[in-house]
Every structure is written in structure tokens, then in C-alpha cells.
Short mmCIF file of C-alpha atoms in Angstrom, two decimals:
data_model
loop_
_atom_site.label_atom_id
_atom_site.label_comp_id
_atom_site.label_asym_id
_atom_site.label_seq_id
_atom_site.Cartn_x
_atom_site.Cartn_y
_atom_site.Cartn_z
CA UNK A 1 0.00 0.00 0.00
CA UNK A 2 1.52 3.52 -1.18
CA UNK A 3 2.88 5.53 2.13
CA UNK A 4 1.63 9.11 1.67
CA UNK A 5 4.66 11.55 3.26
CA UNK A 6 2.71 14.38 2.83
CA UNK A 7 1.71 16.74 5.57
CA UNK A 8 -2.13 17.30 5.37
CA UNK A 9 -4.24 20.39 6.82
CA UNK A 10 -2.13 23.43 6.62
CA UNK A 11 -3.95 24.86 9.57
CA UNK A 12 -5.94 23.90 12.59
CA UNK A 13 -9.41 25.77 13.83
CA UNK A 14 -9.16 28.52 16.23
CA UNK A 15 -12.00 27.28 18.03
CA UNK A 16 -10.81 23.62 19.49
CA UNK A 17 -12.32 21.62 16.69
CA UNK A 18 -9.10 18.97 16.96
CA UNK A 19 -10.32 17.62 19.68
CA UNK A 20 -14.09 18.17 18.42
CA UNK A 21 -13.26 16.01 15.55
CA UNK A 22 -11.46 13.40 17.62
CA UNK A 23 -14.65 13.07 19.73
CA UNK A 24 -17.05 11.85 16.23
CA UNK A 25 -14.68 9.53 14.37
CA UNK A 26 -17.84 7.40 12.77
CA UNK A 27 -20.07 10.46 12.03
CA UNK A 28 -21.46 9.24 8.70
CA UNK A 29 -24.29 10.34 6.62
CA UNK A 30 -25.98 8.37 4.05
CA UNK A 31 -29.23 9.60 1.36
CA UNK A 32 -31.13 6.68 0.49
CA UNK A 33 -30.37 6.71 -3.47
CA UNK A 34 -29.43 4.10 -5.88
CA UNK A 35 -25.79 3.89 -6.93
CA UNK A 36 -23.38 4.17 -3.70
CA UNK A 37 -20.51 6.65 -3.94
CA UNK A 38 -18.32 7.70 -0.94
CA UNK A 39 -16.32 11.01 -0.74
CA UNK A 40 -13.82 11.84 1.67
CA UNK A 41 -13.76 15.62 2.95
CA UNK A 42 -10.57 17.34 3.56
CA UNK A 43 -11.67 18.75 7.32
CA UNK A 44 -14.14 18.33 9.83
CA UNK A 45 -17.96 19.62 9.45
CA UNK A 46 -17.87 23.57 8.81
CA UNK A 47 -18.73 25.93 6.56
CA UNK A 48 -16.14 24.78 4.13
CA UNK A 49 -18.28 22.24 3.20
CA UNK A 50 -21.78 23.28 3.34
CA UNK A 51 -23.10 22.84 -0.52
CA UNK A 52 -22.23 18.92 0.08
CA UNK A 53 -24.74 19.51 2.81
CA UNK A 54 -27.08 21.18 1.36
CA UNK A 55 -27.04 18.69 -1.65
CA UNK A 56 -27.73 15.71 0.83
CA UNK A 57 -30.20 17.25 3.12
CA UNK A 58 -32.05 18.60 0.02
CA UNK A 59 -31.79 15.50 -2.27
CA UNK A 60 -29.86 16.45 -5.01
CA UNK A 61 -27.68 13.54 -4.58
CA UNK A 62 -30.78 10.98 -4.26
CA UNK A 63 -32.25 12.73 -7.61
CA UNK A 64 -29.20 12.55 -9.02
CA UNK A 65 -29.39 8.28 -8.76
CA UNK A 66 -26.91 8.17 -5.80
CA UNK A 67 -26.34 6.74 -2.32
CA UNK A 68 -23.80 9.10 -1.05
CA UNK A 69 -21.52 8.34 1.82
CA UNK A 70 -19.85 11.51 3.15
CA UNK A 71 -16.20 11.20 5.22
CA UNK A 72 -15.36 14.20 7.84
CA UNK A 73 -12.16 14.87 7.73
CA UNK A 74 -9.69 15.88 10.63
CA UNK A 75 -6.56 16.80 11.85
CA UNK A 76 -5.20 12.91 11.46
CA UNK A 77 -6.95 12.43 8.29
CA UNK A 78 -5.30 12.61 4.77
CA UNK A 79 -8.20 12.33 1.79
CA UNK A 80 -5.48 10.81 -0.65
CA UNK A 81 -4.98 8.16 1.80
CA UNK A 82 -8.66 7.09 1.47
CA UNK A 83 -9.29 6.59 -2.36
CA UNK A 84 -6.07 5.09 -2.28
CA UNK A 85 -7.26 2.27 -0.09
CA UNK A 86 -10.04 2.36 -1.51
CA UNK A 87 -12.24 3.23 1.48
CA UNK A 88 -13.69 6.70 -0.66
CA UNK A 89 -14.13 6.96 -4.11
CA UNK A 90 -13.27 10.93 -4.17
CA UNK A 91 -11.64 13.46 -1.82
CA UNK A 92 -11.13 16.96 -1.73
CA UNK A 93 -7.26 17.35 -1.46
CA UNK A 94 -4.85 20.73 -2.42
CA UNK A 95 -3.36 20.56 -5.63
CA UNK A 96 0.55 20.93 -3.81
CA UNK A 97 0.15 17.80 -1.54
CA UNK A 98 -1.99 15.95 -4.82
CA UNK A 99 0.58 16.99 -7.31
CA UNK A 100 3.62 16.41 -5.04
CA UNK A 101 2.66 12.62 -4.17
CA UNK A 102 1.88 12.20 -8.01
CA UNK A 103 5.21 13.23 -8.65
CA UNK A 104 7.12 11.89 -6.15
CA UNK A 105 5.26 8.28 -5.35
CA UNK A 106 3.57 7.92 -8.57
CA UNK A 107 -0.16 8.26 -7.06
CA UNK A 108 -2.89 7.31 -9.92
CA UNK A 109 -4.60 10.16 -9.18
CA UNK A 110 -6.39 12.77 -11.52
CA UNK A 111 -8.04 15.97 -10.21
CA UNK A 112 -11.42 16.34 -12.28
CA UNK A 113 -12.95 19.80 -10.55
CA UNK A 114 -12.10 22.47 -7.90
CA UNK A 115 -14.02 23.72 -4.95
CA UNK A 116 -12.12 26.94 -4.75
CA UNK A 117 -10.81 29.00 -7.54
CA UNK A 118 -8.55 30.77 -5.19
CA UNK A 119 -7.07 29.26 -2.06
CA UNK A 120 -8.60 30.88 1.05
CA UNK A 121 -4.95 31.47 2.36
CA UNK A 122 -3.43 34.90 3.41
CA UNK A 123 -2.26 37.47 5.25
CA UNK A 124 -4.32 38.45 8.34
CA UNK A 125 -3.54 41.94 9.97
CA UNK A 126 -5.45 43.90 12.54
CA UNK A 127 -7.28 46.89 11.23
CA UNK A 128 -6.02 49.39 13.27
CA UNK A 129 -2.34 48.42 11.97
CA UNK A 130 -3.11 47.04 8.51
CA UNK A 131 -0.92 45.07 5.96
CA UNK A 132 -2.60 45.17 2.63
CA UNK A 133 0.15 44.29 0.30
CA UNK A 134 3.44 42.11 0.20
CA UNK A 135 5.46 45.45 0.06
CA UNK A 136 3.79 46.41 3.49
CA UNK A 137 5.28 43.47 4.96
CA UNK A 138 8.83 44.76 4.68
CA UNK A 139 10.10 45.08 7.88
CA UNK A 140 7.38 43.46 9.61
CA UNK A 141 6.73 40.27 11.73
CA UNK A 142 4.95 37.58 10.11
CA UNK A 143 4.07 34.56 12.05
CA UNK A 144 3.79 31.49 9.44
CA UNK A 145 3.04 27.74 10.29
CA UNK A 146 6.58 26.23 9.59
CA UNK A 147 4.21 23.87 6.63
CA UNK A 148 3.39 27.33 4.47
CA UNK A 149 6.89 28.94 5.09
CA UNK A 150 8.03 28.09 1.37
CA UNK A 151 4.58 29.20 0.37
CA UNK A 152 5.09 33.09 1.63
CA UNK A 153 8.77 33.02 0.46
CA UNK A 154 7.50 32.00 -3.22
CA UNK A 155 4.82 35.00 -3.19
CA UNK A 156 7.36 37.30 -1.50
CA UNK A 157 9.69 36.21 -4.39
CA UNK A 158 7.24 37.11 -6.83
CA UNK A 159 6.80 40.33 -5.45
CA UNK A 160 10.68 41.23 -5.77
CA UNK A 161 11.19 41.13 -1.81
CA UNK A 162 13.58 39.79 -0.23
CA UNK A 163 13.14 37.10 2.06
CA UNK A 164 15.69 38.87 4.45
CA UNK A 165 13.10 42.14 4.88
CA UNK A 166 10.99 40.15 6.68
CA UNK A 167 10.74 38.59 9.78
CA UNK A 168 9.19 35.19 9.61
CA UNK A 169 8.49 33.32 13.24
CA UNK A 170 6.79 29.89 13.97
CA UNK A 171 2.77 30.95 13.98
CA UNK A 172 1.11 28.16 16.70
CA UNK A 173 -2.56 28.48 15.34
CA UNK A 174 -3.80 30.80 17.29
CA UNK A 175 -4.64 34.58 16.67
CA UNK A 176 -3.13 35.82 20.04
CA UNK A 177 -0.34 37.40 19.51
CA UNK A 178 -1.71 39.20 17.15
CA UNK A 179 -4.24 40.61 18.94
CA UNK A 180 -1.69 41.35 21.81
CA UNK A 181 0.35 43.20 19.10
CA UNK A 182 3.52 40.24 19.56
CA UNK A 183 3.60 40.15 15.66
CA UNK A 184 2.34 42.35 12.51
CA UNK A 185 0.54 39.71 10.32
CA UNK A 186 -0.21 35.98 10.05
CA UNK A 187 -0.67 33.41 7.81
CA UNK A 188 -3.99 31.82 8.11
CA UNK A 189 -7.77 31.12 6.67
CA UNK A 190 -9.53 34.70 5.56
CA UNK A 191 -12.38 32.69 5.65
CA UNK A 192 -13.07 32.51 9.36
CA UNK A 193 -9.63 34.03 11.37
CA UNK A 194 -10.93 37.50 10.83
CA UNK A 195 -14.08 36.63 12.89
CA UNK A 196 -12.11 34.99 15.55
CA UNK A 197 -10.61 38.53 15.76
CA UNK A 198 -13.72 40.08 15.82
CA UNK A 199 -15.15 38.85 18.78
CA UNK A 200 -12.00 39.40 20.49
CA UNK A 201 -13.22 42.99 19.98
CA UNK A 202 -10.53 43.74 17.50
CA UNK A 203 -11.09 44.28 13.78
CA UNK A 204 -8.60 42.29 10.69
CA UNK A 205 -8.10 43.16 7.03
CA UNK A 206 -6.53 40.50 5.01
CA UNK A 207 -5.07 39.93 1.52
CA UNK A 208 -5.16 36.39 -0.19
CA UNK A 209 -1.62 35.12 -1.36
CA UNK A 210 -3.42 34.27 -4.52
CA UNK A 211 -4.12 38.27 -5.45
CA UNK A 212 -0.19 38.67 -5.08
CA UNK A 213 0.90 35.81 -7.60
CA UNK A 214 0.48 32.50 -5.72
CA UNK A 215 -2.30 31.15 -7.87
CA UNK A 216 -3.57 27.90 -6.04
CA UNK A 217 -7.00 26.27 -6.78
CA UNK A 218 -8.20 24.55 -3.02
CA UNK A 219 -10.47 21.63 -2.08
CA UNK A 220 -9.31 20.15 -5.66
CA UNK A 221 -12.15 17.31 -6.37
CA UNK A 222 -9.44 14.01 -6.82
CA UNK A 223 -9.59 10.39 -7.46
CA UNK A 224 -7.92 7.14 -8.93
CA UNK A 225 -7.77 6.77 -11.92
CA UNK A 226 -9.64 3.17 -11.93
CA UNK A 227 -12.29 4.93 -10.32
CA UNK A 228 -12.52 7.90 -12.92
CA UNK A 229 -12.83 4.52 -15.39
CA UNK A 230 -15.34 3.03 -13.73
CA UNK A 231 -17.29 5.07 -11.93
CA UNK A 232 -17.42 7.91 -14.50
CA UNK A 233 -21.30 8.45 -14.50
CA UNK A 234 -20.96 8.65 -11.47
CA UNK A 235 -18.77 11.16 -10.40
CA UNK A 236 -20.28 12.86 -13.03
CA UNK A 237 -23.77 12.64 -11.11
CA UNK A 238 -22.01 13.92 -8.05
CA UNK A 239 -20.27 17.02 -9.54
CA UNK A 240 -23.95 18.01 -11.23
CA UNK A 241 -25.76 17.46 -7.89
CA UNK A 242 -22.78 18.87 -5.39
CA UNK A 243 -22.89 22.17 -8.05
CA UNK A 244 -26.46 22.63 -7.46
CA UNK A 245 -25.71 22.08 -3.56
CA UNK A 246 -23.52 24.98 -3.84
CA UNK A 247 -25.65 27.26 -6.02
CA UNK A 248 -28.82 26.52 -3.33
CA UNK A 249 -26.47 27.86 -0.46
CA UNK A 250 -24.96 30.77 -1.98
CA UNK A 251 -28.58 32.03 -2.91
CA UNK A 252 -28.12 33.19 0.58
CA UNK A 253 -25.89 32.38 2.91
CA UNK A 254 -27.01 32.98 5.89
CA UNK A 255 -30.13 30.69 5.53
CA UNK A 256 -28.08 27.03 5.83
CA UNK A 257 -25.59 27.49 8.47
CA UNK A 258 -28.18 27.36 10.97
CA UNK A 259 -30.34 24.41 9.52
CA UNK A 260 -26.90 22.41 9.94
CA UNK A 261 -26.79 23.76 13.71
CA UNK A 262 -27.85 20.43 15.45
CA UNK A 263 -26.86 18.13 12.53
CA UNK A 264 -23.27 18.72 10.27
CA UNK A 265 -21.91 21.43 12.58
CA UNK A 266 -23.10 19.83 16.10
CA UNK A 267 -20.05 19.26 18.53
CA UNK A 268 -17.57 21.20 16.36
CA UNK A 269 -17.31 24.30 19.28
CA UNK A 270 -17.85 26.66 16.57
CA UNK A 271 -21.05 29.48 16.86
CA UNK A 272 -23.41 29.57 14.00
CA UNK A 273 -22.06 33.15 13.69
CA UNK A 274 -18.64 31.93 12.87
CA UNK A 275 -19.92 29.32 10.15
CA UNK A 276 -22.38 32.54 8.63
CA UNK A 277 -19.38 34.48 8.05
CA UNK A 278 -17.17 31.51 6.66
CA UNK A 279 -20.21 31.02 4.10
CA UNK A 280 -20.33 34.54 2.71
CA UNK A 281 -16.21 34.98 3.20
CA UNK A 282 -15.66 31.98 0.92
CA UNK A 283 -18.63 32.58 -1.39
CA UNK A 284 -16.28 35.23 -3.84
CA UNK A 285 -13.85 32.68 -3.76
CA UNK A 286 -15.56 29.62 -5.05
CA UNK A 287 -17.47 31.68 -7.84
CA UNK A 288 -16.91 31.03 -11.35
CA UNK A 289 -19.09 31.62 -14.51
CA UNK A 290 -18.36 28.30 -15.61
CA UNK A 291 -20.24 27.37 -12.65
CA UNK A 292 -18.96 25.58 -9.03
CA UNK A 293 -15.79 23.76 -9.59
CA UNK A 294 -14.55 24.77 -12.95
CA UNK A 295 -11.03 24.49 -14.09
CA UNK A 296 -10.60 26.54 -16.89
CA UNK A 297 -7.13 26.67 -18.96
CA UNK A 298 -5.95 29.81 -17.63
CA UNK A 299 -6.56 28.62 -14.20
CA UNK A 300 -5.06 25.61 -14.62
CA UNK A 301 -2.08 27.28 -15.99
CA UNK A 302 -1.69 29.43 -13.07
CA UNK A 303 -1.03 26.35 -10.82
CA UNK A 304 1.24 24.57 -12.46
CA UNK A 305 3.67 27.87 -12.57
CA UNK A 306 2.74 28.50 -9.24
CA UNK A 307 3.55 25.12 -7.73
CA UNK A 308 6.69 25.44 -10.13
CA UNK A 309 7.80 28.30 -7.99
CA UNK A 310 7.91 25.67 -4.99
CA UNK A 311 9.71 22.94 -6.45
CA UNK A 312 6.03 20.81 -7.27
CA UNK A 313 6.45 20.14 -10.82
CA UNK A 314 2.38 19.71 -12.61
CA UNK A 315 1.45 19.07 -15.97
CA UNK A 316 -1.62 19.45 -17.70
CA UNK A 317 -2.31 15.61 -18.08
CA UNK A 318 -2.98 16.02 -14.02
CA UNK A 319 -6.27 17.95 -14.39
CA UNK A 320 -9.14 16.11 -15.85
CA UNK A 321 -11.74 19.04 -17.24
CA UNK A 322 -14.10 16.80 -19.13
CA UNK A 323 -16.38 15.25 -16.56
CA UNK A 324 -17.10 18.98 -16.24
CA UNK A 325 -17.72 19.31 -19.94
CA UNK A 326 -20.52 16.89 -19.54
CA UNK A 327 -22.80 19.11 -16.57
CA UNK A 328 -22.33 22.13 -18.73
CA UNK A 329 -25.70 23.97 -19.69
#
């Protein structure tokens, strides 16, 4: 069995959802439908996912002719690890740790759709001292989890500054210190840090690495190759019906989060609040006239020289656009 030596989730919830995750290991949901199909999520039950909720609560799935099985995720979890062994047919991974473990192990995997056109990640400041650019960082201290590290020196890099103009220290997943005023910036979510701030009775701007040059898709739909051969119509069911998911949450998105209150997001720690603002925050992020999980050759393009810049070396032949062809119209 392939050994994955890749590290998973870049970053942990503010809000003690490790050990909230830890404490619903077998939390499994199942819609009565025809064909079963199993996907592995790359987190535990937030916002991040909601449109895969929606989709099952609502019956897109069962309409769609399938029996889906939905997979939490968590802190010990790594998707790739599960269609590899076979115990989920698809995951949501990050094209770096994906791309990497095709490279380097010779995974079977193909990447047929992405959750978010532009990686939630960036640069988290408070208002009343705000970084808005990577030329605002000169001089400053940035605290970065030691995993994204190459990650701000490649969009740094891109920006023509020096990695010597600024100072990069461990960042231990939690907002603190910068509250305190103990750093300038972190690296984190822009999703959901920014209200941790808030109710600390602070207020945080942020700026996405993506909007500075590091171009990575996120939640990137993957799966084996013998699975994208024989379970085609399949996956092809469950990118139609998770799309419509998506499209019946971000009519408004404030309406689901608290439907999912005693049900997805029970036990996570987390205020309906929180997962309100994650829905909106991510909402411009996901967005694409080609509908929910396009790839599109220009985006495409952009990660391969982005993950270049990091050593991860892509090809086209990785990304597998034409299940998405089929749910067009």
C-alpha cells in the first residue's frame, strides 16, 4: 500500500475543533439513493463544506441516482490516503500535496474539478495596523506555520522582496499574539480568522496570497484513476448534484448554516455566527461563470507555474476538465 509523506491540513481551527473532531470519528451520513458513492472531505464539518450539505439534506444527490456516503475529515486524516485504499471513491485534497505525491510516489490520481478558484490562504492583519500588500510586509513580523513557510517566500519572491526584509516566526494556530500586538501579520484562513478577531473585539483586514501571484486552486475534487474509469457516470452525477448544492447555499448564505446547527456542525465548538461568516467569506472565492468547480485553462495554468515556484512540478495531463464538460448547460 503507497505511504503518503505528505503533511495534510495546513492549519488547525481557532476554536478547538481537533479535539471536536477526535470526539465523532464514525459520524457518517448516508441519502437513500441508488448507486453508492463515498467522498472523503478534507476537514471536519464547517462551513467549508456546506453545498455537500445542502445537496444531501435537500436531495440532489438521491435525484441525481446516488447513495452518497460523506467522510469528515480531521486533523489525522489525509483524503489521498482514502481513495487510495479504496475506502472513498473521491476526496477533496490541495493541488501541492496531490501533485507532489503524483510526482514523487507515482499516485494514480487525476483531479477532475475544484471547490475553490482561489485558495482561502493569506495574510491576516489587525485593522487598526493594517498590511494590505506584500510590500507592506517589509520590515514586519509575520508569524507562518513552519508547513506554508516556502509558500510566503514564493509569493514574497514574486513580489521582488527579499526574504531577508521580513521577519518570519513559527505561527502556533492561534490569533493571540496578534491581537496582543507580539507580531504584525499571520498566515492563516480569511475565511473565518478575521471573525475569531472580531469577537475578540478587534477588527482584521486581510489579503489572499493568490491576489499577489500564488495562484492555487483549493479543495481540488481528486480520485484514482480506476475509479474515474469506472465510476465515470458517477462522479459525473455527483459534480452536477454537489454544483447545485452549492448554487442553493450561496442564494443566501445565511439561511443554511443554521439548519446544519444540530446536525453537520453539532459538537464542532464553533457558533453559527462563525460558520455565517465563513459562508459569505468563501462565497467570492468559489465563484466562477463556468459554474462551481470549474477548471478553466488559464486557471489551470496558473497552478502549475505557481507550484513550479515551490519545487512541485504539474502538468496538464494532471487535471481532468471533461467530466465537467458533460454538466455544462
Amino acid at each position: 500500500m503507497m505511504t503518503f509523506m505528505t503533511s495534510r491540513r495546513r492549519f488547525l481551527n481557532l476554536m478547538g475543533t481537533a479535539a471536536a473532531a477526535g470526539a465523532m470519528p464514525g459520524f457518517v451520513s448516508r441519502a437513500a439513493a441508488a448507486t453508492p458513492l463515498t467522498m472523503q472531505a478534507a476537514w471536519i464539518n464547517d462551513a467549508e463544506f456546506a453545498g455537500y450539505f445542502a445537496a444531501i439534506d435537500d436531495g440532489f444527490y438521491k435525484n441525481a441516482g446516488l447513495d452518497l456516503t460523506y467522510l469528515p475529515g480531521g486533523p489525522d486524516v489525509i483524503p489521498e490516503s482514502s481513495i487510495i485504499a479504496g475506502k472513498a471513491d473521491l476526496a477533496l485534497t490541495t493541488p501541492d500535496t496531490t501533485i507532489k505525491t503524483i510526482v514523487d510516489q507515482g499516485a494514480p490520481f487525476k483531479i477532475i474539478g475544484a471547490q475553490y478558484q482561489k485558495n482561502p490562504i493569506g495574510i491576516v492583519s489587525l485593522a487598526k495596523t493594517p498590511i494590505n500588500s506584500p510590500e507592506e510586509l517589509k520590515g514586519k513580523t509575520l508569524a507562518v506555520p513552519p508547513v506554508n513557510v516556502i509558500s510566503v517566500e514564493a509569493m514574497l519572491a514574486i513580489n521582488g522582496i527579499d526574504r531577508s526584509e521580513v521577519n518570519i516566526v513559527p505561527y502556533a494556530y492561534d490569533p493571540t499574539p496578534l491581537i496582543k500586538g507580539e507580531v504584525d501579520a499571520s498566515l492563516d484562513f480569511t475565511t473565518n480568522v478575521p471573525f475569531t478577531i472580531e469577537q475578540s473585539g478587534e477588527k482584521a483586514v486581510n489579503f489572499l496570497l493568490y491576489d499577489f501571484g500564488y495562484k492555487t486552486y483549493n479543495d481540488t475534487v481528486v480520485v484514482t484513476e480506476e475509479v474515474l474509469k469506472t465510476k465515470r457516470a458517477e462522479l459525473v452525477a455527483w459534480l452536477k448534484a454537489s454544483r447545485e448544492g452549492w448554487n442553493a447555499n450561496f442564494a443566501d448564505t445565511a439561511a443554511y448554516p443554521p439548519k446544519f446547527a444540530s446536525t453537520w456542525f453539532a459538537g464542532t465548538g464553533r457558533t453559527i455566527e462563525n460558520e455565517v461568516f465563513f459562508n459569505g467569506a468563501q462565497k467570492p472565492l468559489m465563484e466562477h461563470s463556468g459554474g462551481i468547480f470549474t477548471m478553466d485553462a488559464e486557471g489551470i495554468a496558473a497552478n502549475i507555474e505557481t507550484l513550479g515556484k515551490i519545487g512541485i512540478k504539474a502538468t496538464p495531463d494532471m487535471f481532468d476538465t471533461s467530466l465537467l464538460e458533460e454538466i455544462k448547460g
